[in-house]
Short mmCIF file of C-alpha atoms in Angstrom, two decimals:
data_model
loop_
_atom_site.label_atom_id
_atom_site.label_comp_id
_atom_site.label_asym_id
_atom_site.label_seq_id
_atom_site.Cartn_x
_atom_site.Cartn_y
_atom_site.Cartn_z
CA MET W 24 -48.42 13.54 10.86
CA SER W 25 -46.66 14.92 7.11
CA PRO W 26 -43.08 14.77 7.05
CA TRP W 27 -42.75 18.25 5.47
CA LEU W 28 -43.53 19.26 9.40
CA LEU W 29 -42.22 16.19 11.29
CA GLY W 30 -39.04 16.32 9.40
CA PRO W 31 -38.58 19.68 10.97
CA VAL W 32 -39.53 19.01 14.68
CA GLN W 33 -36.89 16.77 14.22
CA ALA W 34 -33.82 19.42 13.38
CA ALA W 35 -36.14 22.29 15.81
CA VAL W 36 -35.46 18.90 19.32
CA ALA W 37 -31.34 18.48 18.00
CA LEU W 38 -31.05 22.38 17.86
CA MET W 39 -33.08 22.54 21.34
CA LEU W 40 -30.52 19.58 23.00
CA ALA W 41 -27.49 20.13 21.47
CA PRO W 42 -26.03 23.15 23.66
CA GLY W 43 -27.88 21.07 26.69
CA LEU W 44 -25.60 17.96 26.03
CA VAL W 45 -22.10 20.76 25.10
CA GLY W 46 -23.42 21.63 29.24
CA ALA W 47 -23.78 17.66 30.21
CA ILE W 48 -20.22 16.21 29.12
CA ARG W 49 -18.11 19.62 30.85
CA TRP W 50 -20.13 18.99 33.52
CA MET W 51 -19.57 15.66 34.66
CA LYS W 52 -16.04 16.21 33.60
CA ALA W 53 -16.24 18.55 35.84
CA ARG W 54 -17.09 16.68 38.32
CA LEU W 55 -15.18 13.86 37.51
CA GLN W 56 -12.22 16.14 37.65
CA SER W 57 -13.68 16.36 41.58
CA ARG W 58 -14.67 20.64 40.52
CA GLN W 59 -18.01 21.69 41.13
CA GLY W 60 -18.38 23.14 37.94
CA SER W 61 -20.93 25.52 35.63
CA PRO W 62 -24.52 23.87 35.18
CA PRO W 63 -25.07 21.98 32.45
CA TRP W 64 -27.98 24.21 31.53
CA GLN W 65 -24.33 27.04 31.24
CA PRO W 66 -24.59 26.87 27.34
CA TYR W 67 -28.06 27.95 26.84
CA LEU W 68 -27.29 31.03 28.88
CA GLU W 69 -24.51 31.63 27.00
CA LEU W 70 -25.79 31.69 23.63
CA ARG W 71 -28.87 34.18 25.47
CA LYS W 72 -25.65 36.17 26.52
CA LEU W 73 -23.69 35.85 22.05
CA PHE W 74 -27.63 36.74 20.37
CA ALA W 75 -27.96 39.75 22.76
CA LYS W 76 -23.83 41.06 21.35
CA GLU W 77 -22.89 43.88 19.77
CA VAL W 78 -20.86 42.10 16.06
CA VAL W 79 -16.85 43.47 15.85
CA VAL W 80 -15.35 42.70 12.26
CA SER W 81 -12.05 43.59 11.59
CA SER W 82 -12.31 45.52 9.45
CA ASN W 83 -10.11 43.86 6.46
CA ALA W 84 -12.49 40.93 6.27
CA SER W 85 -14.38 40.33 3.17
CA TRP W 86 -18.59 39.46 3.15
CA LEU W 87 -17.59 35.88 3.19
CA PHE W 88 -16.82 36.47 7.14
CA ARG W 89 -19.85 37.70 7.82
CA ALA W 90 -21.77 34.79 4.97
CA ALA W 91 -19.43 31.77 7.08
CA PRO W 92 -21.70 31.78 10.40
CA PHE W 93 -24.72 31.51 8.23
CA ILE W 94 -24.10 28.95 6.38
CA VAL W 95 -21.85 26.27 8.24
CA PHE W 96 -25.14 26.82 10.79
CA GLY W 97 -27.70 26.76 7.51
CA SER W 98 -25.51 22.84 6.86
CA THR W 99 -25.37 21.50 9.64
CA VAL W 100 -29.67 22.23 10.06
CA THR W 101 -29.86 20.82 6.85
CA VAL W 102 -27.75 17.79 7.93
CA THR W 103 -29.95 16.70 10.99
CA LEU W 104 -32.48 16.34 8.43
CA LEU W 105 -31.28 13.95 6.97
CA VAL W 106 -29.90 11.57 9.58
CA PRO W 107 -31.91 8.98 12.35
CA LEU W 108 -32.41 11.08 15.24
CA LEU W 109 -36.35 11.08 15.98
CA THR W 110 -37.99 8.00 13.27
CA VAL W 111 -37.52 5.18 10.51
CA PRO W 112 -37.58 5.79 7.84
CA LEU W 113 -36.52 9.31 7.77
CA PRO W 114 -39.16 11.80 7.43
CA LEU W 115 -37.12 13.43 4.57
CA GLY W 116 -34.96 10.61 3.89
CA GLY W 117 -35.95 10.69 -0.26
CA ALA W 118 -33.58 13.92 -0.18
CA GLY W 119 -29.37 12.55 0.47
CA ASP W 120 -28.67 9.17 1.88
CA LEU W 121 -24.80 9.35 3.33
CA LEU W 122 -22.22 10.71 0.72
CA VAL W 123 -25.49 13.53 1.09
CA VAL W 124 -24.48 13.54 5.14
CA VAL W 125 -20.83 13.36 4.72
CA TYR W 126 -20.63 15.98 2.98
CA LEU W 127 -22.99 19.09 4.38
CA LEU W 128 -20.47 18.95 7.08
CA LEU W 129 -17.51 18.64 5.68
CA LEU W 130 -19.80 22.13 3.36
CA GLY W 131 -19.43 23.73 6.97
CA THR W 132 -15.90 22.90 8.19
CA PHE W 133 -14.66 24.04 4.25
CA PHE W 134 -16.44 27.68 4.89
CA LEU W 135 -15.24 28.18 8.73
CA ALA W 136 -11.40 27.79 7.65
CA LEU W 137 -11.92 30.37 4.99
CA ALA W 138 -13.74 32.51 6.90
CA GLY W 139 -10.31 31.63 9.36
CA LEU W 140 -8.00 33.08 6.56
CA ASP W 141 -10.44 35.67 6.03
CA PRO W 142 -10.02 38.52 8.38
CA GLY W 143 -6.26 37.93 7.82
CA SER W 144 -5.08 36.99 11.73
CA PRO W 145 -2.23 34.94 11.68
CA PHE W 146 -4.15 32.38 14.69
CA GLY W 147 -7.19 31.58 12.14
CA GLY W 148 -4.47 30.93 9.30
CA MET W 149 -2.80 28.32 11.17
CA GLY W 150 -6.18 26.94 12.32
CA ALA W 151 -7.53 26.74 8.99
CA SER W 152 -4.65 24.66 8.47
CA ARG W 153 -4.88 22.26 10.92
CA GLU W 154 -9.00 21.54 10.72
CA MET W 155 -8.15 21.09 7.67
CA THR W 156 -5.51 18.44 7.85
CA VAL W 157 -7.92 17.14 10.23
CA ALA W 158 -10.63 16.88 7.80
CA ALA W 159 -9.11 15.73 4.98
CA LEU W 160 -8.12 12.42 7.22
CA ALA W 161 -11.48 12.35 9.09
CA GLU W 162 -13.28 12.00 5.87
CA PRO W 163 -12.36 9.22 4.23
CA THR W 164 -12.62 7.17 7.12
CA VAL W 165 -16.80 8.20 7.77
CA ALA W 166 -17.40 7.65 4.16
CA LEU W 167 -15.48 4.16 4.19
CA ALA W 168 -17.32 3.16 8.29
CA ILE W 169 -20.78 4.47 7.07
CA PHE W 170 -20.26 2.49 3.85
CA ALA W 171 -19.22 -0.78 5.65
CA LEU W 172 -22.57 -0.67 7.59
CA ALA W 173 -24.17 0.52 4.30
CA TRP W 174 -23.46 -2.83 2.16
CA GLY W 175 -25.11 -4.79 4.82
CA ALA W 176 -28.55 -2.72 4.96
CA GLY W 177 -28.10 -2.78 0.10
CA SER W 178 -28.62 0.64 0.69
CA THR W 179 -26.61 4.31 1.81
CA ASN W 180 -29.59 5.69 2.95
CA LEU W 181 -28.62 6.01 6.55
CA GLY W 182 -32.45 5.45 8.15
CA GLN W 183 -32.60 2.57 5.53
CA ILE W 184 -29.37 0.81 7.33
CA ALA W 185 -30.87 2.04 11.15
CA SER W 186 -34.43 -0.25 10.32
CA ARG W 187 -32.63 -2.88 8.72
CA THR W 188 -30.65 -3.01 12.45
CA LEU W 189 -33.67 -2.42 13.78
CA ILE W 190 -35.45 -5.85 12.44
CA THR W 191 -32.12 -7.77 12.72
CA PRO W 192 -30.87 -7.18 16.29
CA SER W 193 -28.21 -9.77 15.06
CA GLU W 194 -26.54 -7.39 13.12
CA ALA W 195 -25.36 -5.23 15.35
CA LEU W 196 -22.79 -7.44 16.86
CA ALA W 197 -21.51 -7.96 13.41
CA PRO W 198 -17.39 -7.80 13.38
CA GLY W 199 -18.31 -5.38 10.55
CA HIS W 200 -20.29 -3.41 12.43
CA VAL W 201 -18.21 -2.73 15.96
CA LEU W 202 -15.28 -1.99 13.85
CA ALA W 203 -17.23 0.49 11.93
CA PHE W 204 -18.62 1.59 15.19
CA ALA W 205 -14.97 2.01 16.79
CA ALA W 206 -13.26 3.70 13.73
CA ILE W 207 -15.93 6.51 13.69
CA PHE W 208 -15.81 6.85 17.42
CA LEU W 209 -12.06 8.43 16.74
CA VAL W 210 -13.43 10.97 13.97
CA THR W 211 -15.26 11.50 15.89
CA LEU W 212 -13.31 12.93 18.30
CA ALA W 213 -11.12 14.39 16.38
CA GLU W 214 -14.13 16.01 13.82
CA THR W 215 -16.01 17.54 16.59
CA GLY W 216 -13.02 19.03 18.10
CA ARG W 217 -12.83 16.99 21.22
CA LEU W 218 -9.32 15.41 23.49
CA PRO W 219 -6.24 13.69 21.67
CA VAL W 220 -6.84 15.53 18.17
CA ASP W 221 -8.11 19.27 20.04
CA ASN W 222 -8.94 20.39 23.54
CA PRO W 223 -12.19 22.14 23.44
CA SER W 224 -12.04 23.86 26.74
CA THR W 225 -8.81 25.68 25.66
CA HIS W 226 -7.31 29.18 24.94
CA LEU W 227 -3.69 28.66 23.94
CA GLU W 228 -3.07 29.70 21.09
CA LEU W 229 0.11 26.96 20.25
CA THR W 230 -2.83 24.20 20.39
CA MET W 231 -6.08 24.48 19.54
CA ILE W 232 -7.29 24.35 16.15
CA HIS W 233 -11.20 25.17 16.21
CA GLU W 234 -10.73 27.96 18.41
CA ALA W 235 -7.80 29.51 16.65
CA MET W 236 -10.54 29.66 13.19
CA VAL W 237 -13.52 31.38 15.11
CA LEU W 238 -11.05 33.85 17.17
CA GLU W 239 -12.05 36.68 15.86
CA TYR W 240 -16.15 35.77 15.97
CA SER W 241 -18.52 37.93 18.66
CA GLY W 242 -22.44 38.70 19.30
CA ARG W 243 -24.33 36.21 17.02
CA TYR W 244 -21.68 34.91 14.21
CA LEU W 245 -20.06 33.24 17.47
CA ALA W 246 -23.31 32.05 18.99
CA LEU W 247 -24.05 30.67 15.00
CA ILE W 248 -21.05 29.12 14.94
CA GLU W 249 -21.55 27.63 18.93
CA TRP W 250 -24.44 26.73 18.35
CA ALA W 251 -23.79 24.05 14.61
CA ALA W 252 -20.31 23.08 16.40
CA ALA W 253 -22.97 21.80 19.23
CA LEU W 254 -25.27 19.96 16.53
CA LYS W 255 -22.37 18.62 14.67
CA LEU W 256 -20.60 17.04 18.20
CA LEU W 257 -25.05 15.37 18.56
CA VAL W 258 -25.16 14.40 15.14
CA PHE W 259 -22.33 12.60 15.32
CA PHE W 260 -23.40 10.84 19.13
CA SER W 261 -26.48 9.99 16.83
CA LEU W 262 -24.67 8.18 14.30
CA LEU W 263 -22.71 6.79 16.77
CA GLY W 264 -25.73 5.91 18.19
CA ASN W 265 -29.10 5.41 16.46
CA LEU W 266 -26.81 3.89 13.48
CA PHE W 267 -25.59 0.98 15.41
CA ALA W 268 -27.91 0.84 18.94
CA PRO W 269 -30.73 1.85 16.77
CA TRP W 270 -33.30 0.96 19.49
CA GLY W 271 -36.06 3.39 21.29
CA VAL W 272 -36.06 5.17 17.94
CA ALA W 273 -39.66 5.45 16.20
CA SER W 274 -40.58 3.05 13.55
CA ALA W 275 -44.31 4.21 13.97
CA ILE W 276 -45.56 7.55 14.13
CA THR W 277 -47.76 8.72 17.50
CA PRO W 278 -46.99 10.55 19.52
CA GLY W 279 -46.52 7.77 22.61
CA ALA W 280 -43.33 6.34 19.54
CA LEU W 281 -41.90 10.19 19.38
CA LEU W 282 -42.24 11.02 22.69
CA TRP W 283 -40.36 7.62 23.50
CA ALA W 284 -37.74 8.21 20.65
CA VAL W 285 -36.64 12.09 22.16
CA LEU W 286 -36.52 10.16 26.00
CA ALA W 287 -33.79 6.85 24.18
CA LEU W 288 -32.12 10.30 21.42
CA ALA W 289 -30.97 11.57 25.16
CA LEU W 290 -30.48 9.02 26.96
CA LYS W 291 -27.67 7.49 24.48
CA LEU W 292 -26.88 11.10 24.23
CA LEU W 293 -25.87 11.80 28.19
CA ALA W 294 -24.59 7.65 27.78
CA LEU W 295 -21.44 8.73 25.16
CA GLY W 296 -21.48 11.54 26.24
CA GLY W 297 -20.37 10.21 30.14
CA VAL W 298 -18.00 8.73 28.03
CA ILE W 299 -16.28 11.31 26.37
CA ALA W 300 -15.47 13.28 29.89
CA LEU W 301 -14.11 9.67 30.55
CA VAL W 302 -11.73 9.82 28.14
CA GLU W 303 -10.75 13.17 28.31
CA THR W 304 -10.34 13.34 32.00
CA HIS W 305 -8.39 9.16 31.12
CA ILE W 306 -5.78 10.73 28.10
CA ALA W 307 -3.28 13.94 27.46
CA LYS W 308 -3.77 16.02 23.96
CA LEU W 309 -2.22 14.03 21.41
CA ARG W 310 1.22 16.58 19.50
CA LEU W 311 0.07 17.82 16.41
CA PHE W 312 1.93 15.41 14.05
CA ARG W 313 0.88 12.65 16.21
CA VAL W 314 -2.58 12.89 15.15
CA PRO W 315 -2.54 11.92 11.63
CA GLU W 316 -1.45 8.20 13.53
CA LEU W 317 -4.68 8.07 15.11
CA LEU W 318 -6.60 8.67 12.50
CA SER W 319 -4.75 6.08 10.45
CA ALA W 320 -5.76 3.58 12.88
CA SER W 321 -8.84 4.54 12.70
CA PHE W 322 -9.11 4.11 8.76
CA ILE W 323 -7.74 1.09 8.92
CA LEU W 324 -10.47 0.06 11.22
CA ALA W 325 -12.70 1.43 8.45
CA LEU W 326 -11.08 -0.71 6.28
CA LEU W 327 -11.77 -3.63 7.65
CA ALA W 328 -14.82 -3.16 8.86
CA VAL W 329 -15.22 -2.58 5.13
CA THR W 330 -14.15 -6.03 4.45
CA ALA W 331 -15.37 -7.65 7.25
CA SER W 332 -18.96 -7.00 5.63
CA PHE W 333 -18.16 -8.17 2.45
CA LEU W 334 -16.79 -11.04 3.58
CA VAL W 335 -19.38 -12.12 6.16
CA ARG W 336 -21.81 -10.94 3.72
CA MET U 25 -24.32 -23.15 17.48
CA SER U 26 -25.68 -22.77 13.77
CA PRO U 27 -23.41 -21.98 11.35
CA GLU U 28 -23.86 -18.79 10.73
CA ILE U 29 -23.47 -17.55 14.37
CA VAL U 30 -20.18 -19.75 14.04
CA SER U 31 -18.88 -18.13 11.36
CA GLN U 32 -19.83 -14.31 12.17
CA LEU U 33 -17.90 -15.52 16.15
CA SER U 34 -15.40 -16.14 13.94
CA VAL U 35 -14.82 -13.63 12.14
CA GLY U 36 -14.81 -11.79 15.03
CA GLY U 37 -12.42 -13.20 16.89
CA SER U 38 -9.66 -13.37 14.43
CA THR U 39 -10.73 -10.06 13.99
CA LEU U 40 -9.10 -8.85 17.37
CA VAL U 41 -6.33 -11.26 17.25
CA LEU U 42 -5.58 -9.17 14.64
CA LEU U 43 -5.74 -5.79 15.61
CA GLY U 44 -3.50 -7.23 18.29
CA GLY U 45 -0.78 -7.26 15.26
CA LEU U 46 -1.82 -3.34 14.44
CA MET U 47 -2.18 -2.29 17.85
CA MET U 48 2.03 -2.90 17.70
CA LEU U 49 2.18 -1.30 14.47
CA TRP U 50 0.43 2.05 16.23
CA ARG U 51 1.84 2.27 19.07
CA ARG U 52 6.12 2.61 20.66
CA GLY U 53 6.55 1.92 24.00
CA VAL U 54 7.96 -1.26 25.09
CA ALA U 55 4.65 -1.68 27.75
CA ALA U 56 2.05 -1.30 25.30
CA HIS U 57 3.13 -3.53 22.90
CA ILE U 58 3.37 -6.42 25.74
CA GLY U 59 0.18 -5.23 26.22
CA ALA U 60 -1.09 -5.36 22.91
CA PHE U 61 0.64 -8.84 22.42
CA THR U 62 -1.26 -10.35 25.74
CA PHE U 63 -4.13 -8.81 24.27
CA GLN U 64 -4.53 -10.53 21.09
CA SER U 65 -3.05 -14.10 23.26
CA VAL U 66 -6.22 -13.77 24.72
CA ALA U 67 -7.88 -13.33 22.23
CA LEU U 68 -6.34 -15.97 20.28
CA ALA U 69 -7.25 -18.60 23.37
CA ALA U 70 -10.93 -16.91 24.16
CA THR U 71 -11.11 -18.53 20.01
CA MET U 72 -10.39 -21.56 20.11
CA ALA U 73 -12.28 -22.13 23.24
CA MET U 74 -15.25 -20.30 20.98
CA VAL U 75 -14.05 -22.77 18.26
CA GLY U 76 -13.43 -26.16 19.71
CA TRP U 77 -17.15 -25.92 21.99
CA PHE U 78 -18.85 -25.34 18.13
CA ALA U 79 -16.27 -28.78 17.09
CA GLY U 80 -16.56 -30.16 20.51
CA ASP U 81 -13.10 -31.23 20.85
CA TRP U 82 -11.68 -31.36 24.45
CA GLN U 83 -7.86 -31.58 23.17
CA LEU U 84 -8.59 -27.43 21.73
CA TRP U 85 -10.26 -27.07 25.19
CA ALA U 86 -6.78 -27.97 26.55
CA VAL U 87 -4.46 -26.24 23.78
CA ALA U 88 -7.02 -22.87 24.89
CA VAL U 89 -5.90 -23.30 28.31
CA LEU U 90 -2.06 -24.05 27.84
CA LEU U 91 -2.65 -20.54 25.64
CA LEU U 92 -3.15 -19.14 27.92
CA LEU U 93 -0.98 -19.59 30.51
CA VAL U 94 2.47 -19.80 28.12
CA LYS U 95 0.97 -16.96 26.36
CA GLY U 96 -0.63 -15.02 28.19
CA ILE U 97 1.05 -14.76 31.53
CA GLY U 98 3.72 -16.39 31.68
CA ILE U 99 5.60 -15.10 27.71
CA PRO U 100 3.69 -11.60 29.00
CA LEU U 101 5.70 -11.68 32.58
CA LEU U 102 9.31 -12.47 31.48
CA LEU U 103 8.62 -9.67 28.10
CA LYS U 104 7.93 -7.39 31.33
CA ARG U 105 11.53 -7.99 33.38
CA MET U 106 12.93 -8.09 30.22
CA GLY U 107 11.92 -4.59 29.70
CA ARG U 108 13.28 -3.40 33.33
CA ARG U 109 16.64 -4.45 32.44
CA PHE U 110 17.07 -3.26 29.20
CA GLY U 111 14.86 -0.35 30.30
CA SER U 112 12.04 0.39 28.45
CA GLU U 113 13.73 2.19 25.31
CA ARG U 114 10.48 3.16 23.06
CA GLU U 115 10.61 2.22 19.70
CA LEU U 116 11.41 6.42 18.15
CA GLU U 117 12.39 5.55 14.46
CA PRO U 118 11.20 2.41 12.97
CA TYR U 119 12.16 1.91 9.44
CA VAL U 120 9.31 3.02 8.55
CA ASN U 121 6.87 5.99 10.09
CA THR U 122 3.88 4.44 12.42
CA ALA U 123 0.98 5.92 9.99
CA THR U 124 2.31 4.60 6.88
CA SER U 125 2.85 1.20 8.67
CA LEU U 126 -0.46 1.09 9.39
CA LEU U 127 -1.73 1.90 5.88
CA ILE U 128 1.11 -0.36 4.41
CA GLY U 129 -0.50 -3.34 7.29
CA GLY U 130 -3.93 -2.86 5.83
CA LEU U 131 -2.97 -3.48 2.32
CA LEU U 132 -1.15 -6.87 3.59
CA VAL U 133 -4.70 -7.79 5.53
CA LEU U 134 -6.60 -6.17 2.25
CA LEU U 135 -3.24 -8.93 0.11
CA ALA U 136 -4.28 -11.91 2.17
CA TYR U 137 -8.44 -11.58 1.61
CA ILE U 138 -7.26 -11.22 -2.61
CA VAL U 139 -4.88 -14.99 -2.03
CA THR U 140 -6.42 -16.77 0.52
CA ALA U 141 -9.29 -16.44 -1.65
CA PRO U 142 -9.52 -19.75 -3.18
CA LEU U 143 -8.10 -21.56 0.28
CA VAL U 144 -11.60 -20.42 1.38
CA SER U 145 -13.23 -20.91 -1.31
CA VAL U 146 -12.67 -25.18 -0.96
CA SER U 147 -13.04 -25.02 2.53
CA ARG U 148 -16.41 -26.36 3.51
CA LEU U 149 -15.79 -25.56 7.58
CA PRO U 150 -18.70 -22.53 8.73
CA THR U 151 -15.05 -20.85 10.29
CA ARG U 152 -13.16 -20.67 7.41
CA THR U 153 -13.96 -17.09 7.12
CA GLY U 154 -11.63 -15.89 10.00
CA MET U 155 -9.03 -17.47 7.56
CA PRO U 156 -7.87 -14.63 5.62
CA LEU U 157 -7.41 -12.52 8.74
CA ALA U 158 -5.03 -15.18 10.35
CA ILE U 159 -2.98 -14.86 6.72
CA GLY U 160 -3.27 -11.12 7.59
CA LEU U 161 -1.51 -11.41 10.44
CA VAL U 162 0.87 -13.49 9.28
CA PHE U 163 2.01 -10.77 6.95
CA VAL U 164 1.70 -8.15 9.43
CA SER U 165 3.53 -9.94 11.82
CA LEU U 166 6.40 -10.50 8.95
CA PHE U 167 6.30 -6.64 8.44
CA ILE U 168 6.60 -5.90 12.21
CA ILE U 169 10.26 -7.84 12.17
CA ILE U 170 11.32 -6.38 9.39
CA SER U 171 10.15 -3.07 9.85
CA ARG U 172 11.29 -2.38 13.54
CA LYS U 173 14.01 -1.75 15.29
CA LYS U 174 14.62 -3.24 18.41
CA ALA U 175 14.85 -6.30 19.33
CA LEU U 176 12.59 -6.89 21.98
CA THR U 177 9.45 -5.65 19.00
CA GLN U 178 10.61 -8.49 16.48
CA VAL U 179 10.87 -10.88 19.47
CA LEU U 180 7.30 -10.09 19.81
CA GLY U 181 7.31 -9.34 15.51
CA PHE U 182 8.09 -13.64 15.66
CA LEU U 183 5.58 -14.37 19.02
CA MET U 184 2.34 -13.02 17.17
CA LEU U 185 3.42 -14.87 13.46
CA GLU U 186 3.11 -18.02 15.63
CA ASN U 187 -0.21 -17.00 16.98
CA GLY U 188 -1.30 -16.15 13.44
CA ILE U 189 -0.30 -19.52 12.49
CA ALA U 190 -2.12 -20.85 15.61
CA LEU U 191 -5.29 -19.44 14.12
CA LEU U 192 -4.63 -20.48 10.81
CA ALA U 193 -4.50 -23.92 11.77
CA VAL U 194 -7.27 -23.92 14.57
CA LEU U 195 -9.46 -22.06 11.66
CA GLY U 196 -8.53 -23.83 8.82
CA THR U 197 -9.05 -27.65 9.89
CA HIS U 198 -10.76 -27.49 13.84
CA GLY U 199 -7.29 -28.10 15.41
CA ILE U 200 -4.28 -30.08 15.20
CA PRO U 201 -3.04 -33.16 17.30
CA ILE U 202 -2.29 -32.22 20.50
CA ILE U 203 1.28 -33.55 20.55
CA VAL U 204 1.36 -31.11 17.90
CA GLU U 205 0.16 -28.76 19.72
CA ILE U 206 2.59 -29.54 22.09
CA GLY U 207 5.60 -29.85 19.61
CA VAL U 208 4.76 -26.16 18.55
CA PHE U 209 3.90 -24.87 21.89
CA LEU U 210 7.85 -26.44 23.29
CA ASP U 211 9.17 -24.64 19.62
CA VAL U 212 8.21 -21.86 20.55
CA ALA U 213 9.44 -21.45 23.98
CA LEU U 214 12.90 -22.49 23.34
CA GLY U 215 12.95 -20.43 20.21
CA PHE U 216 11.65 -17.91 23.02
CA ILE U 217 15.08 -18.49 24.98
CA VAL U 218 17.21 -18.45 22.38
CA MET U 219 16.31 -14.90 21.49
CA GLN U 220 16.18 -13.57 25.07
CA VAL U 221 20.05 -14.97 25.46
CA PHE U 222 20.73 -13.39 22.46
CA VAL U 223 18.57 -9.80 23.56
CA TYR U 224 20.90 -9.81 27.06
CA GLN U 225 24.27 -10.01 24.32
CA ILE U 226 23.63 -7.98 21.90
CA HIS U 227 22.37 -5.10 25.46
CA GLU U 228 26.01 -6.43 26.58
CA THR U 229 27.97 -5.47 23.09
CA PHE U 230 26.63 -1.98 23.06
CA GLU U 231 24.27 -1.22 25.86
CA SER U 232 21.53 -1.09 23.60
CA ILE U 233 19.20 -3.14 22.11
CA ASP U 234 19.26 -1.74 18.23
CA VAL U 235 19.87 -3.93 15.76
CA GLU U 236 20.89 -0.78 13.51
CA GLN U 237 23.53 -1.75 15.68
CA LEU U 238 25.38 -4.78 14.55
CA ASN U 239 26.37 -2.79 11.63
CA ARG U 240 29.02 -2.42 13.79
CA LEU U 241 31.00 -5.34 13.57
CA ARG U 242 32.95 -5.89 10.98
CA GLU U 243 36.34 -6.66 11.21
#
């Protein structure tokens, strides 16, 4: 299979799995809390419903409001081409490295915040300012933590980092790796709007971040944004799963290896989703003013990861 | 065990020990602080046992067991009792806020890397890679002592300082003679008892263990 075909296949697999991941987390969380819960495939039904619905746009909104969902969705889908989901070396790895990934994700966040401000509703502005606070603190941590891995692999290409760990498995337990994993895990919670930072299942105006920004959206725009948010969660999970424990990722392109890679990816996503469900059942939301403390703790972890991998080398 | 693995393990162990110190900066509750200290002592004992295994030195094993008993179990129990007696007062207003404290902690660790570079280059032991982290813990615990107001937190900072020094001794020299080690333990136990009495007296006089109150002790 040529790389030009494999890349889109990878993106398509990610797009198909993403709503299921969100649904699975919701379902596991419900079961842990002794609730019946909606079935894991519920998000697919929600997306279908939203795509069929009429779009209502405020008369104060500009073109930005209409363009933002496509930019958010587009940038997130592009990211799925550049992270090691199924195969290493990456089919389109020459197109961008970890810096491109980090800033493409930030681009989506930026436009979502702009779109939150655009219609001029008070909640949109509140959500946007909170989202920017969190993003400004989380972004350097992601970059720094992945740099700790890049240092060991001698490359900032995410595919090469993963294949390096495949070649020397003892690397996976190096202190730099363990610390970077912890740092990215904390940032994943913040970036994807999970519990100690944002509550994904509430519409309580005073506490929400992501929900506040997308409050004005409806119909297919909302569907695109929700799908992109699910995809972002999947991207972070696959970074956690495949950069730190890349076993199962196909290094030769055969149908069997690819099938096994999809299966391994799904298993890793489910395992991480289970951890998230457990964490979210266990803890309450942090006060907004304590979120920077959580994020600076994860920044320090990333800093230690870089110094540790710098030294052991 | 090959020297590379020992080197990695000693960095890993020292990192865990250092994380105990950083957890102390991050969390606020007294119970969380005691938990961080217990975690740190257990990690320190494990690192010592690892080095003891590598160096084939039974004395280090003995010290590790002693450490686990005294600092992993004994002192946390006493601290919990102290915490109950004085009410679990939270460290609500340290002199430096949490986010800044964490950043300063990170910078102190970087500083430790810089100042120990000559020390590390002199040593030939495979465990030398953890030494900057041990010095980093010493710096961080000193910072805890000067930046927190509650006497209990300061006592914990002192105990962590001692952990840092023990870690440095193990990594830098593969352990000091057991008789010296026992002497240090007695020293710490004694210091701890004296501090406990102090904390008790402070609480008696001011109805609080906030050392800020000591400013009122004028003529």
